[in-house]
Short mmCIF file of C-alpha atoms in Angstrom, two decimals:
data_model
loop_
_atom_site.label_atom_id
_atom_site.label_comp_id
_atom_site.label_asym_id
_atom_site.label_seq_id
_atom_site.Cartn_x
_atom_site.Cartn_y
_atom_site.Cartn_z
CA ILE V 3 -0.03 0.23 0.11
CA THR V 4 2.88 2.36 1.21
CA GLN V 5 4.73 1.37 -2.45
CA ARG V 6 1.85 1.83 -4.82
CA GLN V 7 3.87 3.12 -7.87
CA MET V 8 6.69 0.58 -7.36
CA VAL V 9 3.79 -2.23 -7.28
CA SER V 10 2.18 -0.97 -10.34
CA ASN V 11 5.20 -0.61 -12.06
CA MET V 12 6.18 -4.55 -11.22
CA VAL V 13 2.46 -5.24 -12.45
CA ARG V 14 2.72 -3.56 -15.67
CA GLU V 15 6.32 -4.49 -16.60
CA GLN V 16 5.20 -8.39 -15.69
CA LEU V 17 1.74 -8.25 -18.00
CA VAL V 18 3.63 -6.45 -20.58
CA GLU V 19 6.19 -9.12 -21.02
CA ARG V 20 3.71 -11.75 -20.91
CA ALA V 21 1.43 -10.59 -23.65
CA ARG V 22 4.32 -10.28 -25.72
CA ASP V 23 4.40 -14.15 -25.70
CA PHE V 24 0.79 -13.60 -27.45
CA ASN V 25 1.80 -10.91 -29.75
CA ILE V 26 -0.31 -8.33 -27.74
CA ILE V 27 0.89 -4.67 -27.26
CA LEU V 28 0.02 -3.39 -24.25
CA GLU V 29 0.31 0.73 -23.94
CA ASP V 30 -1.20 1.45 -20.56
CA VAL V 31 -2.01 -0.70 -17.27
CA ALA V 32 -4.08 0.72 -14.95
CA ILE V 33 -4.79 -0.72 -11.46
CA THR V 34 -8.43 -0.03 -10.54
CA ASP V 35 -9.75 -2.59 -8.06
CA LEU V 36 -7.32 -3.67 -5.68
CA THR V 37 -8.38 -6.13 -2.88
CA PHE V 38 -6.17 -7.69 0.02
CA SER V 39 -6.61 -11.11 1.92
CA PRO V 40 -8.61 -10.88 4.89
CA GLN V 41 -5.43 -11.61 7.32
CA TYR V 42 -3.42 -8.78 5.65
CA THR V 43 -6.90 -6.33 6.28
CA GLN V 44 -6.67 -7.56 10.06
CA ALA V 45 -3.41 -7.41 10.18
CA VAL V 46 -3.71 -3.28 9.03
CA GLU V 47 -6.52 -3.00 11.54
CA ALA V 48 -4.92 -4.20 14.16
CA LYS V 49 -1.71 -2.51 13.68
CA GLN V 50 -3.60 0.78 13.22
CA VAL V 51 -5.89 0.02 16.62
CA ALA V 52 -2.34 -0.78 18.19
CA GLN V 53 -0.96 2.94 16.91
CA GLN V 54 -4.25 4.41 18.41
CA GLU V 55 -4.07 2.94 21.91
CA ALA V 56 -0.47 3.52 22.04
CA GLN V 57 -1.45 7.49 21.43
CA ARG V 58 -3.68 7.42 23.84
CA ALA V 59 -1.24 6.03 26.50
CA ALA V 60 1.10 8.85 25.52
CA ILE V 61 -1.72 11.50 25.88
CA LEU V 62 -2.78 9.63 29.60
CA VAL V 63 1.25 9.72 30.93
CA GLU V 64 1.22 13.52 29.46
CA ARG V 65 -1.56 14.74 31.58
CA ALA V 66 -0.56 12.67 34.44
CA VAL V 67 2.59 14.51 34.21
CA GLN V 68 0.97 17.76 33.73
CA GLU V 69 -1.24 16.76 36.96
CA ARG V 70 1.97 15.85 39.12
CA ARG V 71 3.71 19.47 38.04
CA GLN V 72 0.49 21.39 38.94
CA LYS V 73 0.12 19.97 41.94
CA ILE V 74 4.02 20.10 42.93
CA VAL V 75 3.47 23.95 42.26
CA GLN V 76 0.04 23.72 44.15
CA ALA V 77 1.92 22.79 47.28
CA GLU V 78 5.08 24.69 46.80
CA GLY V 79 2.31 27.74 46.39
CA GLU V 80 0.83 26.70 49.75
CA THR V 81 3.54 26.08 51.50
CA ARG V 82 4.91 29.70 50.89
CA ALA V 83 1.55 31.13 51.75
CA ALA V 84 1.32 29.33 55.05
CA LEU V 85 5.08 30.52 55.81
CA LEU V 86 3.98 34.13 54.79
CA LEU V 87 1.12 33.80 56.94
CA GLY V 88 2.93 32.51 59.82
CA GLU V 89 5.60 35.73 59.10
CA ALA V 90 2.75 38.20 59.19
CA ILE V 91 1.34 36.77 62.32
CA ALA V 92 4.07 36.76 64.00
CA ASN V 93 5.59 40.11 63.35
CA ASN V 94 1.88 41.63 63.59
CA ALA V 95 -0.36 40.30 66.17
CA GLY V 96 -3.05 42.88 64.51
CA TYR V 97 -2.87 40.92 61.40
CA LEU V 98 -4.64 37.86 63.32
CA LYS V 99 -7.05 40.58 64.35
CA LEU V 100 -7.75 42.07 60.62
CA ARG V 101 -8.80 38.38 59.74
CA ARG V 102 -11.05 37.75 62.51
CA ILE V 103 -12.92 40.75 61.53
CA THR V 104 -13.02 39.95 57.70
CA ALA V 105 -14.08 36.77 58.80
CA ALA V 106 -16.53 37.83 61.33
CA LYS V 107 -17.40 40.39 58.10
CA LYS V 108 -18.27 37.55 55.80
CA ILE V 109 -20.16 35.55 57.91
CA ALA V 110 -22.52 38.53 58.76
CA GLU V 111 -22.91 39.36 55.25
CA THR V 112 -23.93 35.73 54.28
CA MET V 113 -26.20 35.30 57.01
CA SER V 114 -27.78 38.57 56.19
CA LYS V 115 -28.64 37.60 52.96
CA SER V 116 -30.24 34.26 53.94
CA GLN V 117 -33.82 33.72 53.73
CA ASN V 118 -33.72 31.53 56.72
CA LYS V 119 -34.32 32.13 60.25
CA VAL V 120 -30.77 32.22 62.07
CA TYR V 121 -30.39 32.42 65.68
CA LEU V 122 -26.49 32.77 66.12
CA SER V 123 -23.83 33.47 69.15
CA SER V 124 -21.54 35.84 68.24
CA ASP V 125 -19.12 33.58 70.17
CA SER V 126 -19.32 30.93 67.49
CA LEU V 127 -18.74 32.58 64.70
CA PHE V 128 -15.90 35.10 65.29
CA LEU V 129 -18.38 37.68 65.69
CA ASN V 130 -17.08 38.54 69.14
CA ILE V 131 -14.66 41.05 67.87
CA ARG V 132 -14.67 43.69 71.00
CA GLU V 133 -14.17 41.36 73.47
CA THR V 134 -10.96 39.63 71.74
CA LEU V 135 -9.46 42.70 69.85
CA GLY V 136 -7.78 45.83 71.47
CA ASP V 137 -9.35 47.82 68.97
CA ASP V 138 -7.50 50.94 70.29
CA ALA V 139 -4.27 49.22 69.18
CA LEU V 140 -5.60 48.50 65.71
CA TYR V 141 -7.00 51.72 65.14
CA ALA V 142 -4.05 53.02 65.87
CA SER V 143 -1.99 50.91 63.70
CA GLY V 144 -4.06 51.77 60.94
CA ALA V 145 -4.94 48.04 60.31
CA VAL V 146 -8.52 48.66 60.44
CA ALA V 147 -10.39 51.79 60.23
CA PRO V 148 -13.20 52.57 62.93
CA GLU V 149 -15.92 52.49 60.14
CA GLU V 150 -14.48 48.96 58.98
CA ALA V 151 -15.35 47.79 62.99
CA ILE V 152 -18.43 49.54 62.92
CA ILE V 153 -19.77 47.87 60.13
CA THR V 154 -18.83 44.68 60.78
CA GLU V 155 -20.27 45.10 64.08
CA ALA V 156 -23.39 46.11 62.86
CA ALA V 157 -23.65 43.28 60.46
CA ALA V 158 -22.73 41.18 63.37
CA ALA V 159 -25.70 42.52 65.29
CA SER V 160 -28.17 42.32 62.31
CA VAL V 161 -27.33 38.72 62.39
CA GLU V 162 -27.78 38.04 65.83
CA GLU V 163 -30.60 40.21 66.25
CA THR V 164 -32.77 39.29 63.21
CA PRO V 165 -35.03 36.13 62.70
CA VAL V 166 -35.58 34.62 59.63
CA GLU V 167 -38.15 31.73 58.79
CA GLN V 168 -36.93 28.90 57.83
CA ALA V 169 -37.88 27.73 54.09
#
């Protein structure tokens, strides 16, 4: 199949020689219908299937390598983030307090948008900000503006005090 021209030339030469024996002159030979044995056809199909499976396996291997690299990069990033977070907490106590305020604010916003009735204790959701923070120190350091704390406390109070019906 891959050497059609060579096969065509060989068939043509053999037919021309054989036809001379019978005083027939052939000007042109065209092969229009070519069939192969069932074994040959099966062998070709098996080879194609094997090539496709090999390509599929190569793709799976490449995907696994990429996933492995992604996990390594992600783990390195998480390690770096944890180290930076540890340094920030160690170097500035206000950072942890700021994170608590941010978490309380997010929880309060989420709960205030809920259509369900919720009665929460501010202690269980980091909403007891006043008790655990030295607010004056936070304001003085500039880590938190007084308006943010007031907004957060107001949102926390609305979550604590607003009954919302269960759906």
